[in-house]
XYZ file of C-alpha atoms in Angstrom:
546
model
C -0.071 0.169 -0.035
C 2.806 2.118 0.796
C 4.096 1.814 -2.885
C 1.142 2.697 -4.440
C 1.035 6.400 -5.312
C -1.315 8.668 -3.448
C -3.120 9.824 -6.457
C -4.078 6.523 -7.592
C -5.866 5.775 -4.240
C -9.809 5.539 -5.301
C -10.815 5.911 -1.650
C -9.902 8.474 0.728
C -6.349 7.357 2.116
C -6.469 7.555 6.043
C -2.959 7.896 7.865
C -2.603 5.177 9.835
C -1.913 7.591 13.102
C -5.615 9.073 12.428
C -7.025 5.627 12.420
C -8.834 4.901 16.052
C -10.475 2.076 17.484
C -13.862 3.384 18.133
C -15.340 0.120 19.825
C -18.202 -1.760 18.778
C -21.440 0.019 18.078
C -19.979 3.551 17.994
C -20.038 6.249 15.720
C -16.527 7.454 14.557
C -17.088 10.778 16.260
C -17.866 9.125 19.468
C -22.294 9.280 19.222
C -23.992 6.004 19.774
C -25.816 4.999 16.020
C -29.011 6.411 15.377
C -30.808 2.854 15.648
C -29.264 2.493 19.016
C -30.628 5.725 20.207
C -34.299 4.957 18.484
C -34.117 1.568 20.741
C -33.493 3.452 24.299
C -36.146 5.659 23.476
C -38.481 2.783 22.942
C -37.373 1.208 25.790
C -37.836 4.091 27.681
C -41.367 4.823 26.422
C -42.242 1.033 27.050
C -40.827 1.526 30.903
C -43.311 4.208 31.298
C -46.520 3.018 29.843
C -45.611 -0.362 31.287
C -45.500 1.060 35.040
C -49.106 2.572 34.233
C -48.108 6.105 33.564
C -50.919 8.555 32.894
C -51.233 11.950 31.448
C -51.453 14.505 33.813
C -55.013 16.490 34.498
C -54.510 19.919 33.362
C -56.952 22.511 34.485
C -56.632 24.854 31.302
C -58.566 27.932 32.826
C -56.181 27.659 35.849
C -53.087 28.316 33.713
C -54.984 30.358 31.347
C -53.039 33.464 32.594
C -49.487 31.716 32.186
C -50.667 30.788 28.523
C -51.684 34.144 27.656
C -48.293 35.344 28.564
C -46.708 32.734 26.786
C -48.517 33.611 23.662
C -48.124 37.269 24.205
C -44.276 36.697 24.082
C -44.223 35.133 20.864
C -46.498 37.427 19.010
C -44.505 40.742 20.250
C -41.739 38.773 19.473
C -43.092 38.064 16.033
C -44.226 41.498 15.321
C -40.952 42.931 16.349
C -38.977 41.027 13.695
C -41.360 41.977 10.959
C -42.289 45.551 11.759
C -40.454 49.135 10.656
C -38.486 50.864 13.231
C -41.049 54.046 13.187
C -43.882 51.617 14.062
C -41.759 50.006 17.266
C -44.338 52.125 19.697
C -46.927 49.471 18.830
C -45.052 47.075 20.822
C -45.571 48.928 23.947
C -49.551 49.155 23.458
C -49.407 45.523 22.491
C -47.571 44.224 25.725
C -49.966 46.228 27.854
C -52.807 44.537 26.215
C -51.045 41.320 27.076
C -50.722 42.138 30.341
C -54.684 43.066 30.581
C -55.584 40.171 28.571
C -53.666 37.712 31.352
C -55.459 39.579 34.118
C -58.994 38.560 32.848
C -58.772 34.958 33.845
C -57.295 35.681 37.247
C -60.358 37.836 37.833
C -62.624 34.968 36.371
C -60.655 32.532 38.658
C -61.345 34.820 41.486
C -65.068 35.295 41.041
C -65.726 31.617 40.729
C -64.112 31.328 44.162
C -62.967 27.503 44.167
C -60.751 26.990 47.172
C -57.828 25.465 45.162
C -57.175 23.942 41.982
C -54.036 21.958 42.668
C -52.062 20.098 39.422
C -49.199 17.938 38.776
C -49.561 16.293 42.052
C -50.000 19.150 44.195
C -46.548 21.105 42.695
C -48.615 23.824 41.131
C -51.506 24.995 43.000
C -53.963 28.221 42.058
C -55.552 29.219 44.995
C -56.392 32.720 46.554
C -53.090 33.465 47.585
C -51.618 32.760 44.004
C -54.525 34.667 42.160
C -53.702 37.976 44.337
C -50.284 37.983 44.004
C -50.716 37.201 40.169
C -53.188 39.844 39.870
C -50.602 42.211 41.641
C -47.619 41.581 39.223
C -49.762 41.747 36.126
C -50.514 45.223 37.350
C -47.507 46.229 38.417
C -46.089 45.209 35.186
C -48.699 47.284 33.221
C -48.120 50.562 35.052
C -44.098 49.928 34.503
C -44.748 49.544 30.749
C -46.615 52.969 30.860
C -43.895 54.551 32.672
C -41.169 52.837 30.183
C -42.931 53.790 26.785
C -41.837 57.004 26.374
C -38.169 56.611 27.577
C -37.770 53.690 25.425
C -38.816 55.732 22.514
C -36.818 58.962 23.153
C -33.621 57.019 24.775
C -33.169 55.034 21.696
C -33.238 51.907 23.136
C -34.185 48.541 21.635
C -38.051 48.353 22.543
C -39.087 44.837 21.019
C -36.573 42.876 23.031
C -37.095 45.081 26.189
C -41.048 44.027 25.994
C -40.344 40.471 25.184
C -37.966 40.276 28.254
C -40.346 41.910 30.593
C -43.183 39.337 29.372
C -40.665 36.365 30.264
C -39.880 37.654 33.567
C -43.656 38.527 34.599
C -44.205 34.937 33.352
C -41.787 33.951 35.954
C -43.345 36.097 38.585
C -47.016 34.688 37.926
C -45.628 30.981 37.974
C -44.065 31.769 41.291
C -47.067 32.341 42.747
C -48.348 28.788 42.206
C -45.243 26.921 42.680
C -45.439 24.451 45.519
C -42.310 22.418 44.812
C -38.497 23.350 45.224
C -37.521 22.761 41.677
C -40.552 24.733 40.443
C -39.682 27.672 42.517
C -36.341 27.766 41.484
C -37.373 27.548 37.760
C -39.899 30.264 38.110
C -37.066 32.091 40.186
C -34.424 31.888 37.419
C -37.082 32.491 34.275
C -38.000 36.176 36.154
C -34.120 36.903 37.185
C -32.307 35.932 33.844
C -34.309 38.820 31.938
C -33.855 41.150 34.820
C -30.214 40.778 34.629
C -30.290 41.988 30.957
C -32.915 44.743 31.320
C -30.468 46.359 34.131
C -27.836 46.902 31.494
C -30.492 47.880 28.678
C -28.547 51.454 28.399
C -25.484 49.500 26.995
C -23.715 53.061 26.109
C -23.533 53.972 29.913
C -21.078 52.880 31.992
C -22.997 52.747 35.073
C -25.664 50.665 33.271
C -23.258 48.133 32.551
C -21.996 48.071 35.922
C -25.594 47.676 37.312
C -26.062 44.578 34.984
C -22.804 42.900 35.709
C -23.144 43.342 39.398
C -26.854 42.272 39.793
C -25.750 38.964 37.272
C -22.587 38.195 39.042
C -24.072 38.330 42.674
C -27.790 37.023 41.568
C -25.933 33.740 40.171
C -23.899 33.321 43.549
C -27.079 33.676 45.255
C -28.952 31.291 43.259
C -26.049 28.644 43.716
C -26.507 28.735 47.555
C -30.233 28.678 47.340
C -29.876 25.598 44.946
C -27.222 23.992 47.167
C -29.481 24.603 50.219
C -32.475 22.915 48.310
C -30.199 19.802 47.311
C -29.018 19.308 51.038
C -32.997 19.335 51.965
C -33.694 16.911 49.164
C -30.830 14.427 50.214
C -32.259 14.454 53.815
C -35.792 14.039 52.758
C -35.792 12.568 49.534
C -38.626 14.778 48.370
C -38.666 18.353 46.766
C -42.497 18.834 47.213
C -42.832 21.334 50.032
C -45.828 19.600 51.841
C -43.644 16.682 52.327
C -40.568 18.823 53.431
C -42.939 20.518 56.072
C -44.018 17.157 57.075
C -40.568 15.549 57.635
C -38.787 18.845 59.181
C -39.873 19.100 62.989
C -38.009 21.154 65.772
C -35.825 19.604 68.067
C -35.327 16.698 65.511
C -33.636 18.655 62.792
C -30.022 17.081 61.852
C -27.018 19.246 60.711
C -27.982 18.777 57.063
C -31.328 20.184 57.231
C -30.349 23.344 59.254
C -27.620 24.303 56.719
C -30.237 23.931 54.204
C -32.946 25.853 55.712
C -30.310 28.901 56.415
C -28.732 28.672 52.737
C -32.348 28.527 51.070
C -33.388 31.901 53.244
C -29.786 33.407 52.087
C -30.758 32.873 48.849
C -34.088 34.421 48.969
C -32.400 37.450 51.198
C -30.290 38.452 48.198
C -33.762 38.741 46.086
C -35.258 40.827 48.639
C -32.154 42.900 49.002
C -31.939 42.240 52.798
C -29.015 43.354 54.797
C -26.055 42.253 54.463
C -27.084 40.825 50.785
C -27.953 44.070 49.808
C -24.996 45.655 48.299
C -25.889 45.091 44.428
C -29.132 47.087 44.838
C -27.770 50.900 45.320
C -25.489 50.774 42.118
C -27.762 48.457 40.056
C -30.910 50.696 40.857
C -28.897 53.990 39.972
C -27.329 52.532 36.913
C -30.392 50.803 35.429
C -32.890 52.843 33.469
C -35.317 54.252 35.760
C -38.248 52.507 34.592
C -36.435 49.202 35.185
C -35.358 50.232 38.306
C -38.922 50.472 39.471
C -39.803 46.883 37.792
C -36.989 45.559 40.021
C -37.785 47.441 43.514
C -41.326 46.469 43.458
C -42.288 43.359 41.082
C -38.401 41.427 41.650
C -38.625 42.199 45.187
C -42.216 41.068 45.629
C -41.519 38.139 43.851
C -38.648 37.078 46.272
C -41.099 37.547 49.376
C -43.959 35.289 47.579
C -41.474 32.554 47.151
C -39.875 32.805 50.618
C -43.528 33.272 52.337
C -44.723 30.114 50.308
C -41.127 28.263 51.572
C -41.699 29.309 55.286
C -45.458 28.535 55.864
C -45.346 24.828 53.510
C -41.778 23.716 54.134
C -40.447 25.156 57.513
C -43.550 25.858 59.892
C -42.088 23.307 62.089
C -38.523 24.397 61.845
C -39.230 27.829 63.651
C -35.872 27.443 65.818
C -34.004 27.825 62.922
C -35.508 30.424 60.462
C -36.918 32.755 63.311
C -33.978 34.261 64.719
C -32.507 34.350 61.224
C -35.187 36.502 59.829
C -35.446 38.726 63.079
C -31.664 39.563 62.815
C -32.229 39.983 58.678
C -35.302 42.180 59.309
C -33.765 44.700 62.261
C -30.476 44.832 60.066
C -32.149 45.555 57.092
C -34.502 48.524 58.044
C -31.836 50.118 60.142
C -29.055 49.995 57.745
C -31.030 50.864 54.724
C -32.568 53.839 56.776
C -29.270 55.185 57.887
C -27.816 54.794 54.638
C -30.582 56.547 52.924
C -29.913 59.426 55.175
C -26.658 60.412 53.546
C -27.739 59.963 49.701
C -28.018 63.231 47.419
C -28.857 61.057 44.565
C -32.885 60.485 44.594
C -32.796 57.213 42.805
C -29.930 55.944 45.361
C -32.098 57.135 48.259
C -35.040 55.262 46.983
C -32.944 52.399 46.843
C -31.802 52.387 50.166
C -35.365 53.205 51.095
C -36.406 49.894 49.299
C -33.974 48.047 51.360
C -35.556 49.355 54.556
C -39.143 48.773 53.150
C -38.001 45.134 52.629
C -37.181 44.949 56.596
C -40.728 46.061 57.589
C -42.037 43.424 55.268
C -39.655 40.899 56.638
C -40.744 42.006 60.359
C -43.936 39.841 60.652
C -42.206 36.516 59.041
C -39.738 36.610 61.812
C -42.842 35.378 64.154
C -44.505 33.251 61.448
C -43.933 30.291 63.436
C -45.941 31.691 66.627
C -49.639 30.040 66.802
C -50.713 33.478 67.646
C -49.172 35.393 64.786
C -49.249 33.113 62.010
C -52.145 34.369 60.372
C -51.818 38.092 61.030
C -47.851 37.750 59.864
C -49.156 36.292 56.314
C -51.974 38.988 55.956
C -49.250 41.747 56.809
C -46.741 40.922 54.386
C -49.270 40.464 51.426
C -51.282 43.949 52.324
C -47.579 45.669 52.683
C -46.629 44.388 49.260
C -49.791 45.528 47.575
C -49.577 48.780 49.112
C -45.669 49.119 48.489
C -46.509 48.542 45.065
C -48.683 51.393 44.556
C -46.780 54.020 46.509
C -42.953 53.076 45.314
C -44.246 52.891 41.566
C -45.829 56.192 42.302
C -42.346 57.639 43.530
C -40.458 56.474 40.601
C -42.983 57.922 37.962
C -42.755 61.431 39.655
C -38.814 60.852 39.514
C -39.107 60.024 35.531
C -41.526 62.853 34.837
C -39.177 65.505 36.496
C -35.892 64.166 35.212
C -37.055 64.448 31.592
C -36.782 68.321 32.225
C -34.043 68.560 34.684
C -31.845 65.633 33.334
C -30.528 65.021 36.613
C -31.171 62.648 39.186
C -29.915 64.744 42.380
C -32.371 65.737 45.168
C -31.262 69.094 44.675
C -32.686 69.058 40.817
C -36.472 68.826 42.487
C -35.766 72.364 43.856
C -38.954 74.725 43.243
C -40.991 71.878 41.879
C -44.086 73.274 43.262
C -43.776 76.641 41.682
C -43.579 75.291 38.004
C -45.258 71.763 38.472
C -47.708 71.899 41.210
C -49.443 68.915 40.241
C -46.162 66.676 40.250
C -45.377 68.355 43.755
C -48.613 67.248 45.142
C -48.137 63.728 43.908
C -44.389 63.463 45.117
C -45.829 64.603 48.449
C -48.421 61.918 48.523
C -46.098 58.877 47.491
C -43.091 59.977 49.964
C -45.716 60.693 52.945
C -47.199 57.302 52.106
C -43.578 55.608 52.095
C -43.288 57.457 55.697
C -46.512 55.773 57.010
C -48.232 58.980 57.383
C -52.307 58.705 57.387
C -54.174 58.878 55.736
C -52.220 57.444 52.808
C -51.990 53.606 52.195
C -48.331 53.428 53.822
C -49.610 53.811 57.300
C -52.093 50.970 56.870
C -49.366 48.671 55.620
C -46.999 49.654 58.665
C -49.991 49.608 61.245
C -50.639 46.071 60.001
C -47.217 44.628 60.083
C -46.619 46.308 63.732
C -50.105 44.383 64.619
C -48.584 41.009 63.475
C -45.628 41.420 65.599
C -47.267 42.433 68.614
C -49.651 39.535 68.067
C -46.697 37.248 69.182
C -47.045 38.483 72.681
C -43.272 37.739 73.739
C -40.084 39.924 74.630
C -38.318 39.365 71.123
C -41.815 40.520 69.579
C -41.578 44.011 71.517
C -37.946 44.658 71.012
C -38.410 44.211 67.045
C -41.454 46.336 67.182
C -39.365 49.197 69.361
C -36.646 48.943 66.745
C -39.032 49.298 63.774
C -40.910 52.371 65.550
C -37.560 54.105 65.908
C -36.804 53.427 62.084
C -40.293 54.462 61.061
C -39.023 58.103 62.645
C -35.605 57.961 61.040
C -37.046 57.110 57.458
C -39.504 60.269 57.676
C -36.252 62.425 57.947
C -35.095 61.557 54.359
C -38.489 61.507 52.693
C -39.065 64.860 54.215
C -35.687 66.087 53.042
C -36.988 65.770 49.602
C -40.532 67.187 50.345
C -38.775 70.723 51.928
C -36.625 70.713 48.313
C -39.709 70.263 46.505
C -41.697 72.998 48.268
C -39.154 75.552 49.822
C -36.286 75.540 47.770
C -35.477 77.507 44.378
C -35.130 75.935 41.321
C -31.362 75.379 40.944
C -31.061 76.919 37.558
C -33.597 79.465 37.865
C -35.606 77.231 34.883
C -39.510 77.444 35.825
C -40.628 76.406 32.373
C -43.417 73.799 33.277
C -43.315 70.271 32.454
C -45.082 68.614 29.843
C -45.766 65.020 31.301
C -46.636 62.427 28.438
C -49.871 60.701 28.667
C -48.599 57.110 29.352
C -46.854 58.531 32.548
C -49.978 60.574 33.739
C -51.713 57.178 33.539
C -49.465 55.497 35.446
C -49.520 58.313 38.095
C -53.163 58.169 37.883
C -53.184 54.317 38.824
C -50.831 54.675 41.577
C -52.045 57.549 43.262
C -55.683 56.219 43.311
C -54.526 52.904 44.812
C -52.528 54.630 47.347
C -55.180 56.984 48.734
C -57.926 54.229 48.319
C -56.111 51.615 50.592
C -55.240 54.628 53.074
C -59.115 55.741 53.339
C -60.588 52.667 53.240
C -58.305 49.595 54.278
C -60.726 47.049 53.856
C -60.196 47.071 50.193
C -57.287 44.756 51.064
C -57.284 43.990 54.390
C -58.960 40.643 53.801
C -56.159 39.860 51.472
C -53.533 36.868 52.692
C -55.571 35.351 55.087
C -53.883 31.833 56.221
C -56.772 29.510 54.670
C -55.980 31.089 51.417
C -52.847 29.483 51.140
C -53.329 25.797 50.060
C -51.346 23.419 52.145
C -50.051 26.049 54.755
C -49.170 24.123 58.031
C -50.156 25.837 61.414
C -46.894 25.565 63.609
């Protein structure tokens, strides 16, 4: 063979060094032949059918909100690929209709009033708790779309991709409300988080926006890894990922070291998502660097999704492990509200101030959960968290809507740039006063009832630790009023820093967002019964009384 010239070879000559023994039944590139793959698939199917496997029963009405969002994602993406750049503004309107369309089956399910609609062996449940939070996320997303429409058009951002990512993130939030399994919770959490990482860096020509996205992504991945490791430890000890199975297996006094570490790791992972101290370091830089509508979305929707998952796990999986999670959450709540408030006092940028304000508000929401394991406070703690999230959504989105409206004229995020606002934009000044006063907890606005409900839930525990935490929260309420009043003093008493008193022209989408948020903030404060009945313990299917 060596004597035959290479040009006379009728087949491709393979050098001896390239000839390898791939073994029987193997393809030269290392893959199994197609016939073997088909045989393996047939074997798996035969085993499944032989074991009596049946298709799960799916309640299509119950998952209609998720289906509407999935269809909407594909429609928005398809239209974005085939529409002229000058008509991209239509995508915001279309995305808004998708959010409202997904809200329709939520309302019909709530009107029908079935106690619970479990699917997939209890791993996905639609109950009143889930429906309330689904409606909340869809309304928050709709308001954020109104806030972002003009900024995306005028800022030269990619619009279609932005709305697709927002729809994907909201889909993860809606799924989170019904997830009753550690795996489904983690999948929903990543589905809502990954688009948020990209949205934080949406202004790619801005160095701070790039920094915001990178910090949020790196720390978020680290937190997800810690949380997933905690879930794997619990699965290794209990041999189940279903939350009700975990709750039935964990009992105070009988926890082993693996289970204790797993509980701490899971709560730590969610502490990052809700920006609790000391896992809050990403929040100020991310909020300041991201586009302001994205900041509003992260501070309300993303934070609330973290709380929804944390509440679900505490009440379904950890009710009998209160000796582990209650001291941990007590410390987190005290540190979060205190450090958030102290750092907010020093800020001169209003977005960074609202970032630390959001951190502090998270401490007030955490406060009732520190006593969720007490029989006297378990029900009121769940109600306090749900009500606080609903009210916080209205007042915080409203505050950010005012910031967006004013910064369109001033092109600055400094608190001093709000000087003289009452002189040339009295309507915005009044709205800002209402939102910041509500955040401070001043009656008759919604914030006072949210704080009152949180204090009541803590005091229901009737023990010394509850009284100490309530005292810390009372002091922090006074501290928070200081930096909110500093902004209002600038708005009402200072002069315009550059002498420009040209009236502000507020686009109609932002006006619509301001109208929705101010109505919600006022209505809850004046008539608290609108939300007082939400988040009852019996609304959360599978919740175990401590």
